mmCIF file of C-alpha atoms and ligand atoms in Angstrom:
data_model
loop_
_atom_site.group_PDB
_atom_site.id
_atom_site.type_symbol
_atom_site.label_atom_id
_atom_site.label_comp_id
_atom_site.label_asym_id
_atom_site.label_seq_id
_atom_site.Cartn_x
_atom_site.Cartn_y
_atom_site.Cartn_z
ATOM 1 C CA MET A 767 0.000 0.000 0.000
ATOM 2 C CA ASN A 768 1.322 3.307 -0.925
ATOM 3 C CA THR A 769 1.627 5.727 1.870
ATOM 4 C CA PRO A 770 0.693 9.224 0.864
ATOM 5 C CA THR A 771 3.740 11.457 0.969
ATOM 6 C CA SER A 772 3.330 14.468 3.105
ATOM 7 C CA SER A 773 4.919 17.695 2.020
ATOM 8 C CA SER A 774 5.788 20.636 4.158
ATOM 9 C CA SER A 775 5.766 23.035 1.171
ATOM 10 C CA THR A 776 2.616 25.032 0.463
ATOM 11 C CA THR A 777 1.975 27.136 -2.663
ATOM 12 C CA THR A 778 1.660 30.795 -1.825
ATOM 13 C CA ALA A 779 0.027 33.154 -4.290
ATOM 14 C CA ALA A 780 1.989 36.289 -5.225
ATOM 15 C CA PRO A 781 0.739 39.213 -3.139
ATOM 16 C CA LEU A 782 -1.556 41.659 -4.880
ATOM 17 C CA PRO A 783 0.087 44.897 -6.077
ATOM 18 C CA ARG A 784 0.231 47.655 -3.463
ATOM 19 C CA ILE A 785 -1.448 50.787 -4.777
ATOM 20 C CA ALA A 786 -1.482 54.131 -2.967
ATOM 21 C CA VAL A 787 -4.803 55.962 -3.307
ATOM 22 C CA LEU A 788 -4.367 59.708 -2.794
ATOM 23 C CA ALA A 789 -7.601 61.629 -2.351
ATOM 24 C CA THR A 790 -7.721 65.329 -3.186
ATOM 25 C CA GLY A 791 -11.479 66.052 -3.137
ATOM 26 C CA GLY A 792 -13.782 66.716 -6.097
ATOM 27 C CA THR A 793 -17.244 65.485 -6.953
ATOM 28 C CA ILE A 794 -16.110 61.890 -6.490
ATOM 29 C CA ALA A 795 -15.958 62.900 -2.806
ATOM 30 C CA GLY A 796 -19.036 65.122 -3.052
ATOM 31 C CA ALA A 797 -22.264 64.880 -1.089
ATOM 32 C CA ALA A 798 -25.747 66.348 -1.521
ATOM 33 C CA ALA A 799 -28.693 66.302 0.873
ATOM 34 C CA ASP A 800 -30.718 64.286 -1.634
ATOM 35 C CA ALA A 801 -29.722 61.291 -3.779
ATOM 36 C CA THR A 802 -31.517 62.786 -6.798
ATOM 37 C CA ASN A 803 -29.317 65.882 -6.707
ATOM 38 C CA THR A 804 -26.405 65.772 -9.176
ATOM 39 C CA ALA A 805 -25.732 69.495 -9.554
ATOM 40 C CA GLY A 806 -26.210 71.219 -6.188
ATOM 41 C CA TYR A 807 -23.788 69.464 -3.828
ATOM 42 C CA GLN A 808 -20.592 70.122 -1.949
ATOM 43 C CA ALA A 809 -17.453 68.705 -3.531
ATOM 44 C CA GLY A 810 -14.622 67.186 -1.510
ATOM 45 C CA VAL A 811 -16.436 66.339 1.736
ATOM 46 C CA VAL A 812 -16.295 62.519 1.737
ATOM 47 C CA GLY A 813 -13.033 61.116 3.121
ATOM 48 C CA VAL A 814 -10.797 58.582 1.412
ATOM 49 C CA ASP A 815 -11.739 55.766 3.825
ATOM 50 C CA GLN A 816 -15.414 56.201 2.989
ATOM 51 C CA LEU A 817 -14.649 56.283 -0.763
ATOM 52 C CA LEU A 818 -12.757 53.009 -0.463
ATOM 53 C CA ALA A 819 -15.423 51.404 1.757
ATOM 54 C CA ALA A 820 -17.954 51.940 -1.040
ATOM 55 C CA VAL A 821 -15.928 49.600 -3.301
ATOM 56 C CA PRO A 822 -15.377 46.258 -1.487
ATOM 57 C CA ALA A 823 -14.135 44.674 -4.738
ATOM 58 C CA LEU A 824 -10.932 46.737 -4.451
ATOM 59 C CA SER A 825 -9.568 44.125 -2.035
ATOM 60 C CA THR A 826 -9.525 41.568 -4.868
ATOM 61 C CA VAL A 827 -7.441 43.859 -7.106
ATOM 62 C CA ALA A 828 -4.822 45.469 -4.889
ATOM 63 C CA ARG A 829 -3.606 46.159 -1.387
ATOM 64 C CA ILE A 830 -4.607 49.765 -0.879
ATOM 65 C CA ALA A 831 -2.550 52.382 0.964
ATOM 66 C CA PRO A 832 -4.915 55.368 1.378
ATOM 67 C CA GLU A 833 -3.930 58.992 2.001
ATOM 68 C CA GLN A 834 -6.008 62.137 2.227
ATOM 69 C CA ILE A 835 -3.869 64.795 0.519
ATOM 70 C CA ALA A 836 -6.527 67.512 0.334
ATOM 71 C CA SER A 837 -10.294 68.038 0.230
ATOM 72 C CA VAL A 838 -10.785 70.670 -2.448
ATOM 73 C CA ASP A 839 -13.204 71.479 -5.193
ATOM 74 C CA SER A 840 -10.724 71.303 -8.070
ATOM 75 C CA LYS A 841 -11.896 74.635 -9.496
ATOM 76 C CA ASP A 842 -9.801 75.975 -6.600
ATOM 77 C CA MET A 843 -6.687 73.939 -7.462
ATOM 78 C CA ALA A 844 -3.587 76.008 -6.833
ATOM 79 C CA MET A 845 0.129 75.601 -7.394
ATOM 80 C CA PRO A 846 1.128 74.890 -3.754
ATOM 81 C CA LEU A 847 -1.203 71.868 -3.781
ATOM 82 C CA TRP A 848 0.304 70.754 -7.109
ATOM 83 C CA THR A 849 3.718 70.924 -5.457
ATOM 84 C CA THR A 850 2.521 68.859 -2.464
ATOM 85 C CA LEU A 851 0.801 66.286 -4.671
ATOM 86 C CA ALA A 852 3.681 65.825 -7.100
ATOM 87 C CA GLN A 853 6.263 65.617 -4.314
ATOM 88 C CA ARG A 854 4.193 63.031 -2.418
ATOM 89 C CA ILE A 855 3.707 60.909 -5.555
ATOM 90 C CA ASN A 856 7.421 61.107 -6.357
ATOM 91 C CA ALA A 857 8.210 59.902 -2.822
ATOM 92 C CA LEU A 858 5.697 57.044 -3.076
ATOM 93 C CA VAL A 859 6.823 55.765 -6.480
ATOM 94 C CA ALA A 860 10.426 55.784 -5.259
ATOM 95 C CA ALA A 861 9.476 53.294 -2.522
ATOM 96 C CA ASP A 862 9.953 49.575 -3.251
ATOM 97 C CA ASP A 863 6.687 48.593 -1.582
ATOM 98 C CA ILE A 864 4.467 50.782 -3.806
ATOM 99 C CA ASP A 865 3.558 49.460 -7.265
ATOM 100 C CA GLY A 866 1.417 52.344 -8.462
ATOM 101 C CA VAL A 867 -0.591 55.401 -7.457
ATOM 102 C CA VAL A 868 -4.201 56.435 -7.996
ATOM 103 C CA VAL A 869 -5.275 60.036 -7.455
ATOM 104 C CA THR A 870 -8.937 60.917 -6.942
ATOM 105 C CA HIS A 871 -9.512 64.469 -8.180
ATOM 106 C CA GLY A 872 -12.225 66.859 -9.231
ATOM 107 C CA THR A 873 -13.093 66.814 -12.920
ATOM 108 C CA ASP A 874 -12.823 70.589 -13.423
ATOM 109 C CA THR A 875 -9.038 70.900 -13.513
ATOM 110 C CA LEU A 876 -8.177 67.214 -13.774
ATOM 111 C CA GLU A 877 -6.686 67.658 -17.259
ATOM 112 C CA GLU A 878 -4.261 70.299 -15.948
ATOM 113 C CA SER A 879 -3.156 68.314 -12.876
ATOM 114 C CA ALA A 880 -2.798 65.147 -14.936
ATOM 115 C CA TYR A 881 -0.538 66.867 -17.497
ATOM 116 C CA LEU A 882 1.507 68.501 -14.741
ATOM 117 C CA LEU A 883 2.131 65.086 -13.141
ATOM 118 C CA HIS A 884 2.799 63.551 -16.585
ATOM 119 C CA LEU A 885 5.701 65.996 -16.944
ATOM 120 C CA THR A 886 7.103 65.826 -13.397
ATOM 121 C CA ILE A 887 6.744 62.321 -11.903
ATOM 122 C CA LYS A 888 10.121 60.612 -12.073
ATOM 123 C CA SER A 889 9.124 56.981 -12.418
ATOM 124 C CA ASP A 890 7.713 54.472 -14.876
ATOM 125 C CA LYS A 891 5.309 53.121 -12.239
ATOM 126 C CA PRO A 892 1.645 53.670 -13.103
ATOM 127 C CA VAL A 893 0.033 56.887 -11.885
ATOM 128 C CA VAL A 894 -3.675 57.028 -12.682
ATOM 129 C CA LEU A 895 -6.125 59.863 -12.030
ATOM 130 C CA THR A 896 -9.832 59.371 -11.740
ATOM 131 C CA ALA A 897 -12.869 61.429 -10.796
ATOM 132 C CA ALA A 898 -16.646 61.435 -11.037
ATOM 133 C CA MET A 899 -19.358 63.559 -12.585
ATOM 134 C CA ARG A 900 -21.944 62.620 -9.943
ATOM 135 C CA PRO A 901 -21.427 63.057 -6.196
ATOM 136 C CA ALA A 902 -20.891 60.028 -3.981
ATOM 137 C CA SER A 903 -24.403 60.488 -2.574
ATOM 138 C CA ALA A 904 -26.140 60.353 -5.981
ATOM 139 C CA LEU A 905 -28.290 57.645 -7.492
ATOM 140 C CA SER A 906 -26.025 55.891 -10.010
ATOM 141 C CA ALA A 907 -22.903 57.615 -8.718
ATOM 142 C CA ASP A 908 -20.094 56.983 -11.201
ATOM 143 C CA GLY A 909 -17.246 57.398 -8.697
ATOM 144 C CA PRO A 910 -17.103 53.864 -7.227
ATOM 145 C CA LEU A 911 -16.696 52.126 -10.600
ATOM 146 C CA ASN A 912 -14.255 54.780 -11.814
ATOM 147 C CA LEU A 913 -12.185 54.212 -8.654
ATOM 148 C CA LEU A 914 -12.221 50.433 -9.066
ATOM 149 C CA ASN A 915 -11.201 50.810 -12.717
ATOM 150 C CA ALA A 916 -8.419 53.274 -11.889
ATOM 151 C CA VAL A 917 -6.944 50.877 -9.311
ATOM 152 C CA THR A 918 -7.311 48.023 -11.804
ATOM 153 C CA VAL A 919 -5.329 50.027 -14.377
ATOM 154 C CA ALA A 920 -2.669 51.067 -11.834
ATOM 155 C CA ALA A 921 -2.246 47.413 -10.823
ATOM 156 C CA ASN A 922 -1.839 46.276 -14.434
ATOM 157 C CA PRO A 923 1.721 45.772 -15.753
ATOM 158 C CA GLY A 924 0.655 47.214 -19.131
ATOM 159 C CA ALA A 925 0.234 50.643 -17.528
ATOM 160 C CA ARG A 926 3.927 50.853 -16.661
ATOM 161 C CA GLY A 927 5.901 53.384 -18.692
ATOM 162 C CA GLN A 928 2.799 54.948 -20.301
ATOM 163 C CA GLY A 929 3.089 58.191 -18.360
ATOM 164 C CA VAL A 930 0.273 59.523 -16.244
ATOM 165 C CA LEU A 931 -3.096 58.075 -17.193
ATOM 166 C CA VAL A 932 -6.714 59.042 -16.643
ATOM 167 C CA ALA A 933 -9.213 56.217 -16.124
ATOM 168 C CA PHE A 934 -12.735 57.489 -16.585
ATOM 169 C CA ASN A 935 -15.975 55.881 -17.697
ATOM 170 C CA ASN A 936 -14.185 52.674 -18.776
ATOM 171 C CA LYS A 937 -11.687 54.522 -20.985
ATOM 172 C CA ILE A 938 -7.962 54.964 -20.372
ATOM 173 C CA HIS A 939 -6.563 58.276 -21.622
ATOM 174 C CA SER A 940 -3.093 59.792 -21.751
ATOM 175 C CA ALA A 941 -2.792 62.812 -19.452
ATOM 176 C CA ARG A 942 -1.449 64.829 -22.387
ATOM 177 C CA ASP A 943 -4.481 64.337 -24.571
ATOM 178 C CA VAL A 944 -7.478 64.130 -22.268
ATOM 179 C CA VAL A 945 -9.933 67.025 -21.832
ATOM 180 C CA LYS A 946 -13.264 67.534 -20.120
ATOM 181 C CA THR A 947 -16.001 68.156 -22.671
ATOM 182 C CA SER A 948 -19.308 68.040 -20.799
ATOM 183 C CA THR A 949 -20.722 69.868 -17.798
ATOM 184 C CA TYR A 950 -22.865 66.899 -16.716
ATOM 185 C CA ALA A 951 -22.441 63.693 -18.743
ATOM 186 C CA VAL A 952 -20.660 60.668 -17.245
ATOM 187 C CA ASP A 953 -18.664 60.312 -20.463
ATOM 188 C CA ALA A 954 -17.275 63.821 -19.950
ATOM 189 C CA PHE A 955 -13.649 63.024 -20.827
ATOM 190 C CA VAL A 956 -12.308 62.503 -24.329
ATOM 191 C CA SER A 957 -8.986 62.712 -26.113
ATOM 192 C CA PRO A 958 -10.037 64.815 -29.141
ATOM 193 C CA GLU A 959 -9.059 63.440 -32.545
ATOM 194 C CA ILE A 960 -6.424 61.083 -31.196
ATOM 195 C CA GLY A 961 -8.724 58.947 -29.020
ATOM 196 C CA ALA A 962 -8.244 56.995 -25.817
ATOM 197 C CA LEU A 963 -5.242 54.723 -25.213
ATOM 198 C CA GLY A 964 -7.448 51.799 -24.303
ATOM 199 C CA TRP A 965 -10.177 50.599 -22.022
ATOM 200 C CA VAL A 966 -10.852 48.888 -18.693
ATOM 201 C CA GLN A 967 -13.881 46.757 -17.956
ATOM 202 C CA ASP A 968 -14.738 43.977 -15.467
ATOM 203 C CA GLY A 969 -11.118 43.674 -14.365
ATOM 204 C CA ARG A 970 -9.700 43.539 -17.886
ATOM 205 C CA VAL A 971 -7.320 46.211 -19.157
ATOM 206 C CA GLU A 972 -6.458 46.639 -22.806
ATOM 207 C CA PHE A 973 -4.142 49.219 -24.333
ATOM 208 C CA GLN A 974 -4.640 49.859 -28.037
ATOM 209 C CA ARG A 975 -1.910 52.434 -28.615
ATOM 210 C CA GLY A 976 1.127 53.851 -26.816
ATOM 211 C CA VAL A 977 2.293 57.306 -25.788
ATOM 212 C CA VAL A 978 4.850 58.783 -28.194
ATOM 213 C CA ARG A 979 6.078 62.054 -26.651
ATOM 214 C CA PRO A 980 8.497 61.997 -23.692
ATOM 215 C CA HIS A 981 6.972 62.091 -20.219
ATOM 216 C CA THR A 982 7.594 61.421 -16.514
ATOM 217 C CA PHE A 983 11.214 60.212 -16.009
ATOM 218 C CA ALA A 984 12.193 61.358 -19.544
ATOM 219 C CA THR A 985 11.501 65.079 -19.094
ATOM 220 C CA GLU A 986 13.756 67.910 -17.988
ATOM 221 C CA PHE A 987 11.138 69.250 -15.561
ATOM 222 C CA ALA A 988 11.087 69.082 -11.786
ATOM 223 C CA ILE A 989 8.577 70.178 -9.203
ATOM 224 C CA GLY A 990 9.796 72.959 -6.987
ATOM 225 C CA ALA A 991 8.302 75.886 -5.180
ATOM 226 C CA ASP A 992 8.989 78.226 -8.140
ATOM 227 C CA TRP A 993 5.886 78.814 -10.257
ATOM 228 C CA PRO A 994 6.504 81.564 -12.841
ATOM 229 C CA GLN A 995 3.393 83.676 -13.321
ATOM 230 C CA VAL A 996 1.701 82.646 -16.569
ATOM 231 C CA GLU A 997 -1.832 83.719 -17.428
ATOM 232 C CA VAL A 998 -4.325 82.877 -20.172
ATOM 233 C CA VAL A 999 -5.875 85.575 -22.374
ATOM 234 C CA LEU A 1000 -8.887 84.925 -24.586
ATOM 235 C CA SER A 1001 -9.348 86.297 -28.103
ATOM 236 C CA TYR A 1002 -12.967 87.001 -29.089
ATOM 237 C CA ALA A 1003 -15.093 89.442 -31.086
ATOM 238 C CA GLY A 1004 -14.583 92.960 -29.798
ATOM 239 C CA VAL A 1005 -11.795 92.097 -27.335
ATOM 240 C CA SER A 1006 -9.730 95.038 -26.099
ATOM 241 C CA ARG A 1007 -6.040 95.152 -25.198
ATOM 242 C CA LEU A 1008 -6.849 95.924 -21.547
ATOM 243 C CA ALA A 1009 -6.095 92.467 -20.153
ATOM 244 C CA VAL A 1010 -2.783 92.124 -22.019
ATOM 245 C CA ASP A 1011 -1.629 95.576 -20.901
ATOM 246 C CA ALA A 1012 -2.566 94.841 -17.282
ATOM 247 C CA LEU A 1013 -0.737 91.507 -17.292
ATOM 248 C CA VAL A 1014 2.414 92.974 -18.814
ATOM 249 C CA SER A 1015 2.390 95.851 -16.293
ATOM 250 C CA ALA A 1016 1.976 93.291 -13.501
ATOM 251 C CA GLY A 1017 5.175 91.592 -14.696
ATOM 252 C CA VAL A 1018 3.893 88.213 -15.853
ATOM 253 C CA ARG A 1019 6.521 85.856 -17.285
ATOM 254 C CA GLY A 1020 4.194 84.327 -19.864
ATOM 255 C CA ILE A 1021 0.872 84.749 -21.650
ATOM 256 C CA VAL A 1022 -0.991 81.918 -23.344
ATOM 257 C CA VAL A 1023 -3.494 83.173 -25.892
ATOM 258 C CA ALA A 1024 -6.640 81.095 -26.309
ATOM 259 C CA GLY A 1025 -7.048 82.191 -29.913
ATOM 260 C CA THR A 1026 -9.848 81.705 -32.369
ATOM 261 C CA GLY A 1027 -9.652 78.944 -35.008
ATOM 262 C CA ASN A 1028 -6.063 77.966 -35.769
ATOM 263 C CA GLY A 1029 -4.783 80.151 -32.926
ATOM 264 C CA SER A 1030 -5.630 83.379 -34.738
ATOM 265 C CA ILE A 1031 -5.495 86.537 -32.627
ATOM 266 C CA HIS A 1032 -7.765 89.594 -32.793
ATOM 267 C CA ALA A 1033 -6.028 92.599 -34.408
ATOM 268 C CA SER A 1034 -6.409 94.596 -31.182
ATOM 269 C CA LEU A 1035 -4.201 92.073 -29.323
ATOM 270 C CA VAL A 1036 -1.463 91.403 -31.887
ATOM 271 C CA GLN A 1037 0.654 94.525 -31.325
ATOM 272 C CA PRO A 1038 0.417 94.497 -27.510
ATOM 273 C CA LEU A 1039 1.395 90.817 -27.522
ATOM 274 C CA ALA A 1040 4.280 91.443 -29.952
ATOM 275 C CA ASP A 1041 5.471 94.279 -27.684
ATOM 276 C CA ALA A 1042 5.232 91.933 -24.696
ATOM 277 C CA ALA A 1043 7.273 89.277 -26.524
ATOM 278 C CA ALA A 1044 9.884 91.917 -27.426
ATOM 279 C CA GLN A 1045 10.148 92.719 -23.687
ATOM 280 C CA GLY A 1046 10.828 89.053 -22.880
ATOM 281 C CA VAL A 1047 7.335 87.851 -21.965
ATOM 282 C CA ALA A 1048 6.770 84.362 -23.400
ATOM 283 C CA VAL A 1049 3.719 84.497 -25.689
ATOM 284 C CA VAL A 1050 2.184 81.153 -26.687
ATOM 285 C CA ARG A 1051 -0.606 80.814 -29.241
ATOM 286 C CA SER A 1052 -3.162 78.070 -28.685
ATOM 287 C CA SER A 1053 -6.799 77.679 -29.676
ATOM 288 C CA ARG A 1054 -10.091 77.968 -27.849
ATOM 289 C CA VAL A 1055 -11.732 75.566 -30.353
ATOM 290 C CA GLY A 1056 -11.301 72.385 -28.304
ATOM 291 C CA SER A 1057 -9.648 70.096 -30.828
ATOM 292 C CA GLY A 1058 -7.113 70.224 -33.642
ATOM 293 C CA HIS A 1059 -3.743 71.921 -33.481
ATOM 294 C CA VAL A 1060 -2.179 75.333 -34.007
ATOM 295 C CA MET A 1061 0.248 75.518 -36.933
ATOM 296 C CA ARG A 1062 3.428 77.495 -36.377
ATOM 297 C CA ASN A 1063 3.484 80.571 -38.665
ATOM 298 C CA GLY A 1064 -0.036 79.611 -39.801
ATOM 299 C CA ALA A 1065 -2.634 82.096 -38.553
ATOM 300 C CA ALA A 1066 0.077 84.441 -37.193
ATOM 301 C CA ALA A 1067 3.649 85.246 -38.198
ATOM 302 C CA ASP A 1068 5.239 83.608 -35.147
ATOM 303 C CA ASP A 1069 8.840 84.074 -36.351
ATOM 304 C CA ALA A 1070 8.369 87.795 -36.926
ATOM 305 C CA LEU A 1071 6.279 88.441 -33.793
ATOM 306 C CA GLY A 1072 8.324 86.330 -31.365
ATOM 307 C CA PHE A 1073 5.416 83.979 -30.584
ATOM 308 C CA VAL A 1074 5.382 80.246 -29.861
ATOM 309 C CA SER A 1075 2.791 77.783 -31.139
ATOM 310 C CA ALA A 1076 1.179 75.392 -28.629
ATOM 311 C CA GLY A 1077 0.581 72.696 -31.255
ATOM 312 C CA SER A 1078 -2.176 70.382 -30.028
ATOM 313 C CA LEU A 1079 -2.133 71.514 -26.374
ATOM 314 C CA ASN A 1080 -5.202 73.408 -25.247
ATOM 315 C CA PRO A 1081 -4.596 76.764 -23.484
ATOM 316 C CA TYR A 1082 -4.708 75.294 -19.966
ATOM 317 C CA LYS A 1083 -2.249 72.495 -20.704
ATOM 318 C CA ALA A 1084 -0.068 74.944 -22.648
ATOM 319 C CA ARG A 1085 0.044 77.097 -19.508
ATOM 320 C CA VAL A 1086 1.224 74.113 -17.441
ATOM 321 C CA LEU A 1087 4.022 73.352 -19.898
ATOM 322 C CA LEU A 1088 5.029 77.009 -20.151
ATOM 323 C CA MET A 1089 5.270 77.373 -16.349
ATOM 324 C CA LEU A 1090 7.429 74.254 -16.071
ATOM 325 C CA ALA A 1091 9.624 75.301 -19.001
ATOM 326 C CA LEU A 1092 10.199 78.797 -17.609
ATOM 327 C CA ALA A 1093 10.938 77.333 -14.155
ATOM 328 C CA ALA A 1094 13.477 75.014 -15.818
ATOM 329 C CA GLY A 1095 15.218 78.025 -17.373
ATOM 330 C CA VAL A 1096 14.028 77.559 -20.962
ATOM 331 C CA ALA A 1097 14.131 81.068 -22.440
ATOM 332 C CA GLY A 1098 13.257 82.763 -25.718
ATOM 333 C CA PRO A 1099 10.817 81.785 -28.464
ATOM 334 C CA VAL A 1100 13.178 79.411 -30.303
ATOM 335 C CA ALA A 1101 13.977 77.289 -27.238
ATOM 336 C CA LEU A 1102 10.377 77.429 -26.046
ATOM 337 C CA GLN A 1103 9.103 76.319 -29.451
ATOM 338 C CA LYS A 1104 11.423 73.320 -29.246
ATOM 339 C CA THR A 1105 9.931 72.498 -25.846
ATOM 340 C CA PHE A 1106 6.379 72.683 -27.191
ATOM 341 C CA ASP A 1107 7.348 70.568 -30.207
ATOM 342 C CA THR A 1108 8.877 67.960 -27.873
ATOM 343 C CA TYR A 1109 6.269 67.542 -25.126
HETATM 344 C C1 SIN B 1654 -14.353 69.550 -8.911
HETATM 345 O O1 SIN B 1654 -13.739 69.660 -9.973
HETATM 346 O O2 SIN B 1654 -13.777 69.398 -7.822
HETATM 347 C C2 SIN B 1654 -15.835 69.636 -8.892
HETATM 348 C C3 SIN B 1654 -16.469 69.101 -10.118
HETATM 349 C C4 SIN B 1654 -16.211 67.647 -10.349
HETATM 350 O O3 SIN B 1654 -15.400 66.986 -9.739
HETATM 351 O O4 SIN B 1654 -16.891 67.129 -11.279
#
C-alpha cells in the first residue's frame, strides 16, 4: 500500500500589487442632501476611507494604501497643492513597496493636474487619475466604478511606462491628450481626434496604442516651489487690449493666448502681444476651439512676432508646460518652441 507522501511546502500566491490611493477632493468625494441631486452638492467632503469602503471589490485587485492629501473642489486647485501632490507621488513611487498610485480628483481641472504630473513624476510606475461627474451620494454615482477601474489600471503591468493616465468611464486616456467636454455627462472626458489609449472593464485592461512624446522620467522638468506667473488671455469678437496691458504691467513671465480657429489673434491684441514678446514675456498661441492643433506661422507670423505655437495643447495644458519650461530656465521663443514641439 502506498503511503501518501506528506509535504511541508505550500503554494503561496503572489501578493496583490500595493497601490497608494491619494484623495484630493472633487465630486467623487461630493455629497448632496438628496440622492436625486447631481448638480447642487458640496465637492470634496467625503473622506478617502469612505470612498474606499464603497468599493469592497478593491480588495480583490490590490492592497490599498490610502492617504487624504486635500479636500478641495478642483476649481480651486492652486500651485502649492500641485507641489505637495507631485512631491508626495514622487516619494511614493520611489518606494519599493508601492507598485502604483491612484489620485482621486475633481473633474474641473483634472486635465491640468494630470498633465503637470505627466511631466514631473520621475518613475515608470503607473500613476492614474480618476474622478466622477456625480457626487458620492447620488443615485447611479459613477465614482465607485471609476475608482475600481483606476486601481485596476494602476495594478496592471501594461500601464507601466505609459506616463500619467486618466481612467474614466471605462476609458484609459493619456494625461497629455485628455480634456473635459461636458458639464454633466458621465462620459465627460475625451482625447479629441487622437482617441483613448485603451479601455478597462470587469477587471480587464487593454491598451490599443502607446504614448509617443516623452513624459515622466524622460523630461527635464522638476517640481519645486517656483511657479513663474503665466496667465491665459482669450481672443474674441470685440476684445480690447486691456487684459494684455494689465498683465504685462503686472510683470507676468508668460501669456498663453486662447485664440480663435487655428490660434488666430484679434487685431487689437497682436501689437500688444508682440510688444510683450519683445520685452521678454513668453507668448504662446493656442486655440479655444477644443480640438485640432495650431500651426506654427499659420494664422500668425510667429517668427516675426516672437510667438510660440502650442501645437495640439489646449490653453490650460499649454500654460502648465510654459510654467514648467520657464521654471526650468528655458528662455526665448526658439527654445520654447522646441519644448512645445517635444512635449
Ligand atoms: C471639482 O472639480 O472638484 C468639482 C467638479 C467635479 O469633480 O466634477
